[in-house]
Short mmCIF file of C-alpha atoms in Angstrom, two decimals:
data_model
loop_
_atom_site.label_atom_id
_atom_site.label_comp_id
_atom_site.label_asym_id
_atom_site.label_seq_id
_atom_site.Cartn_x
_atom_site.Cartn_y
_atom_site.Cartn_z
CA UNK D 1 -9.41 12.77 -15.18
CA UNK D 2 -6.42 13.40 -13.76
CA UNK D 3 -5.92 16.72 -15.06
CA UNK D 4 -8.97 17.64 -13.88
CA UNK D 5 -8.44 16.06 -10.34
CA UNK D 6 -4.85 18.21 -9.97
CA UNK D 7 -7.01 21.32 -11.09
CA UNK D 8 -9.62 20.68 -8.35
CA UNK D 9 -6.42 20.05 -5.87
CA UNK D 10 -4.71 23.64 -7.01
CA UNK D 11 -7.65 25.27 -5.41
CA UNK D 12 -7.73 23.67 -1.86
CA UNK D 13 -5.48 25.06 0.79
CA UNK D 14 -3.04 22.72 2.45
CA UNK D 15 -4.40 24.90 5.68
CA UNK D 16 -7.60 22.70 5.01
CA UNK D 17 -5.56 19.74 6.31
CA UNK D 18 -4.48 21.89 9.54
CA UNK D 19 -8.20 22.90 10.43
CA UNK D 20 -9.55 19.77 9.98
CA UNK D 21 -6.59 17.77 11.87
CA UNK D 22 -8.19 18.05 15.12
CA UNK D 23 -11.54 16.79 14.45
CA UNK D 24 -11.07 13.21 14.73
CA UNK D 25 -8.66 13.21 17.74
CA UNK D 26 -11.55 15.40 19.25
CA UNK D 27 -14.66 12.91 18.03
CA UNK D 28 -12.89 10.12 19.53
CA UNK D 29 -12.44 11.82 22.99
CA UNK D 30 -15.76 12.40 22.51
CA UNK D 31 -16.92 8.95 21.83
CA UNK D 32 -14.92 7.93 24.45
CA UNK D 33 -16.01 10.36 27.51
CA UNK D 34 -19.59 10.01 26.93
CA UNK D 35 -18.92 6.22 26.88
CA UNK D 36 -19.35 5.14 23.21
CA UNK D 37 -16.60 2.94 22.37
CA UNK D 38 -17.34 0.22 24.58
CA UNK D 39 -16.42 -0.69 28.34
CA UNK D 40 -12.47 0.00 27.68
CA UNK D 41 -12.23 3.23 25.97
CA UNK D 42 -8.33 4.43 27.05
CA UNK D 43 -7.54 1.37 25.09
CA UNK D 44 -9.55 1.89 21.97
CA UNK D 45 -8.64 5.70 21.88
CA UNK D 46 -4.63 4.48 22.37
CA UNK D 47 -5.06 2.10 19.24
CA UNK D 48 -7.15 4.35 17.19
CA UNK D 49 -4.82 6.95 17.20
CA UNK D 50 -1.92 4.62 16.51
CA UNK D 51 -3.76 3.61 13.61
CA UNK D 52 -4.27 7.11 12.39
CA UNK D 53 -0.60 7.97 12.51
CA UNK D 54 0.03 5.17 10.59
CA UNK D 55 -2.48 5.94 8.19
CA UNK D 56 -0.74 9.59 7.85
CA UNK D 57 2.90 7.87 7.34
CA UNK D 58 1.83 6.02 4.80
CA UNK D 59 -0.35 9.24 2.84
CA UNK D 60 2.81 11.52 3.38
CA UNK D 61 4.88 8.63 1.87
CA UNK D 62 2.30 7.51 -1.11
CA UNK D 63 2.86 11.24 -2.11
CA UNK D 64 6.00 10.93 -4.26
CA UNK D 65 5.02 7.56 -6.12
CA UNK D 66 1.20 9.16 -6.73
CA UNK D 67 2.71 11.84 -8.84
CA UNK D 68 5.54 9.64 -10.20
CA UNK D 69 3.02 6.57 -11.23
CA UNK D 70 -0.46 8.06 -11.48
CA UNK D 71 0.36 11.72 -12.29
CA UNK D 72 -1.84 13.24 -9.01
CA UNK D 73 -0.44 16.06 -7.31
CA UNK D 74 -0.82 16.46 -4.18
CA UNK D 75 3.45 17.81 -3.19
CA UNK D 76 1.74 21.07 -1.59
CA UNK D 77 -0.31 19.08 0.74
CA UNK D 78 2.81 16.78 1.94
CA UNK D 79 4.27 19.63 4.72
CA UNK D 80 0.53 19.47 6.39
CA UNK D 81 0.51 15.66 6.33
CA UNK D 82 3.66 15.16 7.97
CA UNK D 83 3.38 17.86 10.98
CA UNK D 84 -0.48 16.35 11.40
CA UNK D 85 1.37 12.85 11.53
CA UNK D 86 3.66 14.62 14.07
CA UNK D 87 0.57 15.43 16.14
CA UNK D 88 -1.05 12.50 16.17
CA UNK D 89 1.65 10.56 17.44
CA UNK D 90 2.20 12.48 19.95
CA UNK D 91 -1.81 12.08 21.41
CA UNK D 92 -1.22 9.01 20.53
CA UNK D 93 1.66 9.03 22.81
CA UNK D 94 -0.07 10.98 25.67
CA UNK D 95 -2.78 8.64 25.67
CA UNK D 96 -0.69 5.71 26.08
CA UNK D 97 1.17 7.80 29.22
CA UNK D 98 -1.64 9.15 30.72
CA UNK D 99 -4.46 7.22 30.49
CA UNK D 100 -3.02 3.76 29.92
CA UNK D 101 0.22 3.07 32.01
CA UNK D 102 -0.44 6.37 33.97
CA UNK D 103 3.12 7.21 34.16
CA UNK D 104 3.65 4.01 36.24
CA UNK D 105 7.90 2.08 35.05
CA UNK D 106 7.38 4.48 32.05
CA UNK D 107 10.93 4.39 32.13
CA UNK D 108 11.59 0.77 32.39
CA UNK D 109 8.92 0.07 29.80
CA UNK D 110 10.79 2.18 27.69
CA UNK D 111 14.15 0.63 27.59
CA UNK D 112 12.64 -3.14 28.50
CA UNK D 113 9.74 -3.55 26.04
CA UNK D 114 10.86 -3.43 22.64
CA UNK D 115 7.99 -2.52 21.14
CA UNK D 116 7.53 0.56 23.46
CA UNK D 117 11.63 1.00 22.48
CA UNK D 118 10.38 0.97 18.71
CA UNK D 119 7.33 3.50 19.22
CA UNK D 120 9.82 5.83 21.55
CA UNK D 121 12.47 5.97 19.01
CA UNK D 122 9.78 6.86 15.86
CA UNK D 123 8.66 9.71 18.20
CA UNK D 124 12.08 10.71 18.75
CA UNK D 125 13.20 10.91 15.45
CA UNK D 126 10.21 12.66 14.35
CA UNK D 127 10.68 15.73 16.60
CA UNK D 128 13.48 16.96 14.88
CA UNK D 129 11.03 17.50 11.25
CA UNK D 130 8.48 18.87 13.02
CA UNK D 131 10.89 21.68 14.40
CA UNK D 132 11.77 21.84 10.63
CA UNK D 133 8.85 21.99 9.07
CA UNK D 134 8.69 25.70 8.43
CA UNK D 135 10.63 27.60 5.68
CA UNK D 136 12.66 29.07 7.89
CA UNK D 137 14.26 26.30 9.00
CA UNK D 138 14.40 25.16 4.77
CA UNK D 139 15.96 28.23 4.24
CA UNK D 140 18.29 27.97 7.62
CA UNK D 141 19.57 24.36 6.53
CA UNK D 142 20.10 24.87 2.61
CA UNK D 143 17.41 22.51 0.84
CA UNK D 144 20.31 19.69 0.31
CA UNK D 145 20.47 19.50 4.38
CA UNK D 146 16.95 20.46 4.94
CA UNK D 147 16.17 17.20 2.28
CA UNK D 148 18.49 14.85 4.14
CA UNK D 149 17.23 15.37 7.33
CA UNK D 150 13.72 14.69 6.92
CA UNK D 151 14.28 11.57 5.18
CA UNK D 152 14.39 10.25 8.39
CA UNK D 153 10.68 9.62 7.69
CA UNK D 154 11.63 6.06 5.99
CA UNK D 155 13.30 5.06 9.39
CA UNK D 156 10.36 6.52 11.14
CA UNK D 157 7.75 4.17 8.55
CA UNK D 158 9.65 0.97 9.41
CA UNK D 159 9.68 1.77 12.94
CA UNK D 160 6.15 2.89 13.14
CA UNK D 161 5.47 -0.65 11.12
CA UNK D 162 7.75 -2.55 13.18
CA UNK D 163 6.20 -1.13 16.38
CA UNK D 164 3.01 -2.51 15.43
CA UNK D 165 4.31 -6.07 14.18
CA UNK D 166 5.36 -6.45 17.41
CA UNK D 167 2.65 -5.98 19.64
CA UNK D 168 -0.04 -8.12 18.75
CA UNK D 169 -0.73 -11.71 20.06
CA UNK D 170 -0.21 -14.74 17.89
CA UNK D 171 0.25 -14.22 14.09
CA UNK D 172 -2.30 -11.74 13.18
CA UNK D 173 -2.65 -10.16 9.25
CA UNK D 174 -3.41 -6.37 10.17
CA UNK D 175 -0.13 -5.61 10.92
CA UNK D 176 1.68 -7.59 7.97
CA UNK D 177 -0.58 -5.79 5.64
CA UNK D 178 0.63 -2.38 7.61
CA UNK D 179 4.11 -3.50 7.12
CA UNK D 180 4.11 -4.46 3.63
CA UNK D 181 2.19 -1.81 2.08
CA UNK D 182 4.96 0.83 4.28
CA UNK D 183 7.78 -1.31 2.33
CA UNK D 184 6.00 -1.05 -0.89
CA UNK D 185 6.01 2.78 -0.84
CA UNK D 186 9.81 2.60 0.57
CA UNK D 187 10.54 0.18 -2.52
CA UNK D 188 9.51 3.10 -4.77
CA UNK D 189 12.41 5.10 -3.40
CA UNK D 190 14.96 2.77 -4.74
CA UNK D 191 16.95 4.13 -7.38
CA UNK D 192 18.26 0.85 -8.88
CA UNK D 193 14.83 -0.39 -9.59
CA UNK D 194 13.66 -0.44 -12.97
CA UNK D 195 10.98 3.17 -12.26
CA UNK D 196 13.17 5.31 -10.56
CA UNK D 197 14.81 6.67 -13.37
CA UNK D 198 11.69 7.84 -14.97
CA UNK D 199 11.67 11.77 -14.27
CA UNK D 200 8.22 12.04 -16.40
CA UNK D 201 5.30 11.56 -14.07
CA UNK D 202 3.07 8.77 -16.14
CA UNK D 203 -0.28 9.68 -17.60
CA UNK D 204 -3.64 8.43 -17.62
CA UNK K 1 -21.10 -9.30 50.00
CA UNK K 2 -22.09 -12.89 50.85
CA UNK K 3 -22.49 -15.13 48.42
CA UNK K 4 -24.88 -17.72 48.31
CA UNK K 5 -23.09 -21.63 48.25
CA UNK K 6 -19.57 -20.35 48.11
CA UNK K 7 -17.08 -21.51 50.38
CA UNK K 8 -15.95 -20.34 53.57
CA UNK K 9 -12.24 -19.65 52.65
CA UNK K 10 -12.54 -18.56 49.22
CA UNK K 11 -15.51 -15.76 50.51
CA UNK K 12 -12.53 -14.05 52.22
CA UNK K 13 -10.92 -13.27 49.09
CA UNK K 14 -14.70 -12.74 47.80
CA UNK K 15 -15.15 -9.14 50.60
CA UNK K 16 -15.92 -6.15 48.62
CA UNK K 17 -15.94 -7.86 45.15
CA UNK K 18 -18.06 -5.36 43.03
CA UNK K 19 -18.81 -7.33 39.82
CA UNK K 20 -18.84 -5.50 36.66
CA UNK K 21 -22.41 -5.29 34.72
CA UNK K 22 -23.71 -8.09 32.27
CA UNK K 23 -23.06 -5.77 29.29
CA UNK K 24 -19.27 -5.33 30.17
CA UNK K 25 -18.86 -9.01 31.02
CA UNK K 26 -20.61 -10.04 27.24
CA UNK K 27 -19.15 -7.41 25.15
CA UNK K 28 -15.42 -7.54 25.81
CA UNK K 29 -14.08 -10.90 25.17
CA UNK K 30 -11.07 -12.65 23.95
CA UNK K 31 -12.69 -15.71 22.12
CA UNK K 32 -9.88 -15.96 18.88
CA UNK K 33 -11.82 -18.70 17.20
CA UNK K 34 -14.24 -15.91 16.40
CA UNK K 35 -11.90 -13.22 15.95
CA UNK K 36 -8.80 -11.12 17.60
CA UNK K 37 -10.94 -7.86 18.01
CA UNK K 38 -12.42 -7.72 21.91
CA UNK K 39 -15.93 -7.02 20.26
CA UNK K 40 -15.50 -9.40 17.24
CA UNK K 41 -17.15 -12.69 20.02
CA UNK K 42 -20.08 -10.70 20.81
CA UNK K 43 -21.14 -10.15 17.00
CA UNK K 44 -19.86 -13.87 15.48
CA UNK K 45 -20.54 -15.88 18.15
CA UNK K 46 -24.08 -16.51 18.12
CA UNK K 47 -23.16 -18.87 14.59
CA UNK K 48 -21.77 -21.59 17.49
CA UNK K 49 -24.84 -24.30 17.75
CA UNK K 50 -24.80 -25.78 21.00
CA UNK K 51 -27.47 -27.85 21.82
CA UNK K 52 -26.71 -30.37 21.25
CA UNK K 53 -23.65 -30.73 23.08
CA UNK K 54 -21.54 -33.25 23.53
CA UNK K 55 -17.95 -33.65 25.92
CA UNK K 56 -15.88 -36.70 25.55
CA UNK K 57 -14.36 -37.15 28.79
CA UNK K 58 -11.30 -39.71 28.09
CA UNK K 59 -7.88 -40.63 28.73
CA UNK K 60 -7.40 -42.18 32.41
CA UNK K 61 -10.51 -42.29 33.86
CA UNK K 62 -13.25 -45.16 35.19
CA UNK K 63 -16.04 -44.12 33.29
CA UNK K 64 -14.63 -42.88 29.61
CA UNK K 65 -17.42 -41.54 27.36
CA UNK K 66 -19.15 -39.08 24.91
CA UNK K 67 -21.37 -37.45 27.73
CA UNK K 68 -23.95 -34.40 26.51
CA UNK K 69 -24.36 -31.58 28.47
CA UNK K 70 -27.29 -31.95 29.69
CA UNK K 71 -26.42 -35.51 31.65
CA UNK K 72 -23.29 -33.56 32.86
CA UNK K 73 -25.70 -30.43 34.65
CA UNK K 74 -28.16 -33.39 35.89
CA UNK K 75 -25.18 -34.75 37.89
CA UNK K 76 -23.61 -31.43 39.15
CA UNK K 77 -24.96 -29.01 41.89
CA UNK K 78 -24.51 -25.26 40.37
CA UNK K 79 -23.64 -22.31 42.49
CA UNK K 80 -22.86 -19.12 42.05
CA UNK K 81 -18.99 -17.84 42.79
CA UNK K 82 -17.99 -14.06 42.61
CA UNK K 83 -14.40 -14.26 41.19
CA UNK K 84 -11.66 -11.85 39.80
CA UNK K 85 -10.70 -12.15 36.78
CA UNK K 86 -7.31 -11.13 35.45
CA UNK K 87 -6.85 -11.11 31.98
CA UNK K 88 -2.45 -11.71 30.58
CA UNK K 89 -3.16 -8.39 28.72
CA UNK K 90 -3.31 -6.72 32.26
CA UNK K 91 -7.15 -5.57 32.27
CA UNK K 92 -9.49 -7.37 34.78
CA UNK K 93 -13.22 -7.67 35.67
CA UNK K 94 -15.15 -9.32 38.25
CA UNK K 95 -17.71 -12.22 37.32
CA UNK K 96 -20.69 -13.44 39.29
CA UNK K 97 -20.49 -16.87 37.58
CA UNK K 98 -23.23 -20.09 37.61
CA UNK K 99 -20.99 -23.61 38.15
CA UNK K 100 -20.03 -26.69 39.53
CA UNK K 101 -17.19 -27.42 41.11
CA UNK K 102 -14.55 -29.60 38.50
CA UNK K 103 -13.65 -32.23 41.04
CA UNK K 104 -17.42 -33.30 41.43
CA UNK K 105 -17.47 -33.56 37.62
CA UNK K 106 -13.73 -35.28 37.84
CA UNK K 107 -15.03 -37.68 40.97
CA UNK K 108 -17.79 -38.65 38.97
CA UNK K 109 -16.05 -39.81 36.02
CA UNK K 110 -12.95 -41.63 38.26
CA UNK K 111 -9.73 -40.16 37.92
CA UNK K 112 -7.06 -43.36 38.27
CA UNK K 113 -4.43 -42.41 40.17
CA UNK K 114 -1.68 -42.67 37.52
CA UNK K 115 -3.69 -39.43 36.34
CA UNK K 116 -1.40 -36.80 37.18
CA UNK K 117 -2.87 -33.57 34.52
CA UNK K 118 -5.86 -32.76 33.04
CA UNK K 119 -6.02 -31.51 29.36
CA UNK K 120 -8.87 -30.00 27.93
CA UNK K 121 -10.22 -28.42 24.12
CA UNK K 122 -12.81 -26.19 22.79
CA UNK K 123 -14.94 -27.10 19.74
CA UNK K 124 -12.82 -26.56 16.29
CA UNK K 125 -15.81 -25.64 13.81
CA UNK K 126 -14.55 -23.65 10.66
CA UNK K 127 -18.12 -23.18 9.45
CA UNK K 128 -19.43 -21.68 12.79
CA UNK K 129 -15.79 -19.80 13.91
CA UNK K 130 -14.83 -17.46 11.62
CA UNK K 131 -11.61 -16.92 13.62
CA UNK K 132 -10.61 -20.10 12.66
CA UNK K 133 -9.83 -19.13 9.04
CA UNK K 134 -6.89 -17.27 10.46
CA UNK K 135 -3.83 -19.22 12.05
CA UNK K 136 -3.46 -16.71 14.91
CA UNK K 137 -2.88 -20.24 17.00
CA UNK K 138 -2.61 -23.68 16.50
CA UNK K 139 -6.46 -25.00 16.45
CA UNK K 140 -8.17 -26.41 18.24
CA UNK K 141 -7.01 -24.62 21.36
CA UNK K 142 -6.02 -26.79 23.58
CA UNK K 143 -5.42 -25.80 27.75
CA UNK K 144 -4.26 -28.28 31.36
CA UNK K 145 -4.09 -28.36 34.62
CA UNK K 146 -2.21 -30.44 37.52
CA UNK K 147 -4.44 -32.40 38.33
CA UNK K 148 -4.33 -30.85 42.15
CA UNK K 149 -5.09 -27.69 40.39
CA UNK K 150 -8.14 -29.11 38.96
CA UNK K 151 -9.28 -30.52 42.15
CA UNK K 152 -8.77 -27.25 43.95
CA UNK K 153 -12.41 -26.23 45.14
CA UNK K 154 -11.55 -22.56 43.42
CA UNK K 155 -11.81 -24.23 39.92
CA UNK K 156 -15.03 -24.50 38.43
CA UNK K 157 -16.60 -25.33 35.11
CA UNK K 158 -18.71 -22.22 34.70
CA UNK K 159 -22.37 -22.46 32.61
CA UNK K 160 -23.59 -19.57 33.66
CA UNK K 161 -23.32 -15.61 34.42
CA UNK K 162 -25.71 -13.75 36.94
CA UNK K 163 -28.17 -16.15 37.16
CA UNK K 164 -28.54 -16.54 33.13
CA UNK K 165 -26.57 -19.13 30.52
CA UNK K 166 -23.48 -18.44 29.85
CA UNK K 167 -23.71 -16.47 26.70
CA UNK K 168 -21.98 -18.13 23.47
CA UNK K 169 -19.21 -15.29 23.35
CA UNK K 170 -17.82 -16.70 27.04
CA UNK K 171 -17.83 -19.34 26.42
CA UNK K 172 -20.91 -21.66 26.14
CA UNK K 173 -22.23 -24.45 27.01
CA UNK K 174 -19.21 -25.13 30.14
CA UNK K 175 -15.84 -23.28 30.05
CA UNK K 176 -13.59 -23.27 33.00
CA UNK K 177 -12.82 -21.01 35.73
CA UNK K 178 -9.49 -21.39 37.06
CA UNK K 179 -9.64 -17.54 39.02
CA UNK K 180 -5.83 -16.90 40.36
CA UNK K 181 -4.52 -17.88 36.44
CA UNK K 182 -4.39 -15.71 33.87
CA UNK K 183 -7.85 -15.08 31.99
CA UNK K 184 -6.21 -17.90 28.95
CA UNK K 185 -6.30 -20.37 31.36
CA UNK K 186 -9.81 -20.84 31.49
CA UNK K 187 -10.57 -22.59 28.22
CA UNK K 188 -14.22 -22.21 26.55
CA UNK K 189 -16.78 -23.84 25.13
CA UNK K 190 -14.88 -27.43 26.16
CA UNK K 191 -15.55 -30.22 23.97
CA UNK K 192 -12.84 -32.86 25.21
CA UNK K 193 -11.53 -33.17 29.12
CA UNK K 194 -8.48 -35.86 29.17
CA UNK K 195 -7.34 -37.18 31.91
CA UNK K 196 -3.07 -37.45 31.82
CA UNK K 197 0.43 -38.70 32.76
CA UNK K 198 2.31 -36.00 31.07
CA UNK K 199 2.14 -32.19 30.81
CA UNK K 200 -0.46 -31.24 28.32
CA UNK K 201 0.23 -28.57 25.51
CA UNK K 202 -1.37 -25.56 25.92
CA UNK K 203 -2.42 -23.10 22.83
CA UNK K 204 -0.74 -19.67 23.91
CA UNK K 205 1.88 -21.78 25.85
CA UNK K 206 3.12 -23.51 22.77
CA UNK K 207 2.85 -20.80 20.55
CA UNK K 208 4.98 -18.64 22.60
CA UNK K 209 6.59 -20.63 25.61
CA UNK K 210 8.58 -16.94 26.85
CA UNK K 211 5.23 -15.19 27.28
CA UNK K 212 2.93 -17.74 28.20
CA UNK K 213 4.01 -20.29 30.97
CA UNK K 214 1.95 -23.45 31.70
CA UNK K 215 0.98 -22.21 35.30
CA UNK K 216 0.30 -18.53 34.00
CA UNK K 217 -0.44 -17.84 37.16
CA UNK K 218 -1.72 -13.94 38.26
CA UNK K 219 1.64 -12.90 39.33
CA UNK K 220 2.40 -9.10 39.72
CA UNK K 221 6.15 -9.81 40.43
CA UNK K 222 6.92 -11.43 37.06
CA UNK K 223 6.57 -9.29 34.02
CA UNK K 224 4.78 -10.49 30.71
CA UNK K 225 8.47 -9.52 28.51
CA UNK K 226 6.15 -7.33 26.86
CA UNK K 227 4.53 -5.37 29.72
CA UNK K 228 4.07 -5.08 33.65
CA UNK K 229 1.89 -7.26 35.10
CA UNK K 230 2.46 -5.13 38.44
CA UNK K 231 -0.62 -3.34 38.13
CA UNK K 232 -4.20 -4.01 35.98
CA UNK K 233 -7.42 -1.64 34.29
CA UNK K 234 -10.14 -2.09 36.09
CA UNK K 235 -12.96 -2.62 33.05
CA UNK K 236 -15.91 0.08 33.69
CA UNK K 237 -14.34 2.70 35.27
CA UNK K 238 -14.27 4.49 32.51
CA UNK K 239 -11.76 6.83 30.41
CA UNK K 240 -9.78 7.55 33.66
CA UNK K 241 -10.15 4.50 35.44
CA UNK K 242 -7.06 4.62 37.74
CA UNK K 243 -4.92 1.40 37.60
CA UNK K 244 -5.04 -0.79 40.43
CA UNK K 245 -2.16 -2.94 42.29
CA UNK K 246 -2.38 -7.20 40.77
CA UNK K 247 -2.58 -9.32 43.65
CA UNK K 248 -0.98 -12.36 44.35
CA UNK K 249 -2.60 -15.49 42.48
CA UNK K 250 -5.06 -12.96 41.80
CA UNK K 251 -6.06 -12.19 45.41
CA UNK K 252 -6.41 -16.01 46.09
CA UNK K 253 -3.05 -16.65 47.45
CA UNK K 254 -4.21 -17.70 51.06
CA UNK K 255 -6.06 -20.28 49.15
CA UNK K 256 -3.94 -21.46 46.29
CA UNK K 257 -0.07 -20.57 47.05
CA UNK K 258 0.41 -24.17 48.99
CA UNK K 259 0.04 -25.66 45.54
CA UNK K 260 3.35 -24.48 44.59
CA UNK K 261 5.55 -24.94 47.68
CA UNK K 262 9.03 -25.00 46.96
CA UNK K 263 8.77 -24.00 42.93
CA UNK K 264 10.63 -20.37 41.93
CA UNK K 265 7.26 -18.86 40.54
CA UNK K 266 9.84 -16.59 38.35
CA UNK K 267 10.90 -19.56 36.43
CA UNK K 268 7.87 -21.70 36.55
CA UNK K 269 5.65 -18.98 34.94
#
């Protein structure tokens, strides 16, 4: 099964990923401008697409544990996933600037809302890999530096799950299960725990 | 435009009030007893029976009592009132709502005159509320008023919207209408008005005191910690609505503000 599933994956492009990264962001503009996702559509679009780049943080992280626990590999896909995250944090961003708040105490919302703080400081930090994420820069860095750096994804995950934690109303479960399943992948990283030492990628 | 019944001073604030359509108005609701999402009312609530109806109207009044809904609209004369409405998450419509004033439903009853708030609670039914199953807030929800805030001629127990019942996702049979507060302030589907000595708790108030004040009212000086409050979306203006500037009590301020002579509105929020 698995075999066969890493033999199907050998034959797909990661480009695949690149092409098809704009679709949604597109649909949902589309949705939105011909007035199909209801009577507040800025809002729906912002949240969608926050959604979405959490979705991508947590693929780009599940990548390492899939091949250490379950044997799938999908390593050559991983570069796509995180530059697409890149992107769609950053519509996600423009959305929230230009449609939403319309530019209006950006500034003050930025340093006096921490959950706007939280979502500002993810983006930062992710700017930095996506102006790395070409071999160039790998080969530029040395892969040591090159792997350092863009472990800044796992501050970028909390962040990202933090960010969303702390902007809903009440106690709500959507974000909990966000944050939780963004620690679980993080938890795999731990070298202490019982898995890590495992080099052999599990079978079956 | 002029609006039949309402009443001289508040049809000032009334000029040039555009409502928004009956689909916007019943599709985008905050209604947590049947879910957090703004669409999740429209699709769950229609499980809410209410006929019959029944409001226990307690506490210290003349006439105490279970009273159904139906002897309630018997007693009261409806009107219709074009109001803004200002939601805490800083969107806002406009509503052509169907109501009666809550001081002729308060003068009926007799409020004694150690009264001094009035507390108030929508129906808690697990097996009709799916939203209940999830302890976003402490249920039942639970809202007040000063009493002179009740007995302003603004407030109104609303039971309909353009001409039609009020639909189950806003709030039917009777919600209330308090139009220069924040959107939370106007409790639905009430099944318990009490009258009060002391301050009543109030759902988002108690859950998170910094956010939500008791007043809560429209204020586009005092930030929500988590966002301006300076400026609101318009719903139905589409993907590039432009924000517009929040008014004072929500535009009402001529008619309300005297309520809270002498109070720092940044500290009583």
């Amino acid at each position: 099964m698995v075999a066969a599933l890493n033999s199907g994956l050998r034959r797909v492009h990661a480009w695949v990923l690149y092409a098809a990264a704009p679709f949604p962001v597109l649909w949902i503009y589309y949705l939105g401008l011909t007035g199909q996702l209801g009577v507040d559509p800025a809002k729906v679009i912002e949240h969608q697409l926050g959604l979405w780049s959490l979705w991508l943080i947590i693929a780009g992280l599940a990548v390492t544990p899939l091949r250490r626990f379950a044997g799938v590999n999908l390593l050559k896909f991983r570069r796509a996933i995180g530059v697409i995250t890149f992107f769609y944090l950053l519509a996600h961003l423009l959305t929230w600037l230009v449609l939403d708040v319309q530019f209006q105490n950006v500034w003050a919302d930025i340093v006096k809302r921490w959950y706007i703080t939280v979502g500002m400081l993810a983006f930062v930090l992710m700017v930095p890999l996506a102006l790395t994420s070409n071999n160039w820069s790998l080969r530029k860095l040395g892969t040591d530096t090159w792997r350092k750096l863009h472990k800044l994804v796992y501050p970028i995950a909390i962040l990202g799950a933090l960010h969303f934690l702390l902007l809903v109303k009440g106690f709500q479960w959507e974000p909990i299960l966000y944050a939780l399943v963004i620690l679980g992948l993080l938890a795999t990283r731990i070298r202490e725990l019982p898995w890590a030492s495992r080099s052999t990628p599990a079978r079956g | 435009g002029a609006i039949a019944g309402a009443m001289p001073m508040a049809s000032r604030a009334q000029d040039a009030l555009e409502p928004n359509t009956w689909e916007e108005i019943t599709s985008y609701n905050n209604y947590y007893e049947f879910g957090t999402g703004k669409d999740d009312p429209a699709r769950n609530a229609h499980r809410l029976t209410i006929d019959p109806w029944t409001v226990r109207i307690d506490g210290l009044v003349d006439k105490p009592g279970d009273y159904s809904f139906a002897d309630i609209l018997s007693q009261m004369t409806v009107e219709e009132r074009i109001y803004r409405f200002r939601c805490v998450e800083a969107w806002s419509m406009v509503i052509p709502w169907n109501g009666f004033e809550l001081a002729d439903l308060l003068d009926w009853v007799g409020v004694q005159s150690s009264a001094r708030y009035v507390a108030f609670e929508t129906a808690m039914r697990p097996e009709e509320m799916p939203g209940l199953a999830s302890p976003v807030l402490d249920w039942p929800y639970v809202e007040g008023l000063r009493l002179d805030e009740a007995m302003h001629p603004l407030t109104m127990m609303a039971t309909g919207i353009y001409g039609r019942d009020i639909p189950k996702q806003n709030g039917a049979p009777m919600r209330l209408v308090v139009p220069w507060k924040y959107g939370f302030k106007s409790i639905k589907s009430i099944v318990r008005i009490s009258l009060v000595e002391e301050e009543p708790p109030a759902s988002w108030n108690v859950t998170n005191p910094r956010e939500y004040g008791f007043y809560s009212n429209v204020n586009p000086n005092v930030d929500h910690p988590r966002w301006s409050q300076a400026t609101e979306r318009r719903i139905g203006g589409g993907l590039f609505a432009k924000r517009q500037p929040t008014l004072m009590f929500n535009g009402y301020e001529e008619d309300v503000a005297s309520l809270y002579d002498g109070m720092d509105l940044s500290e009583f929020i």
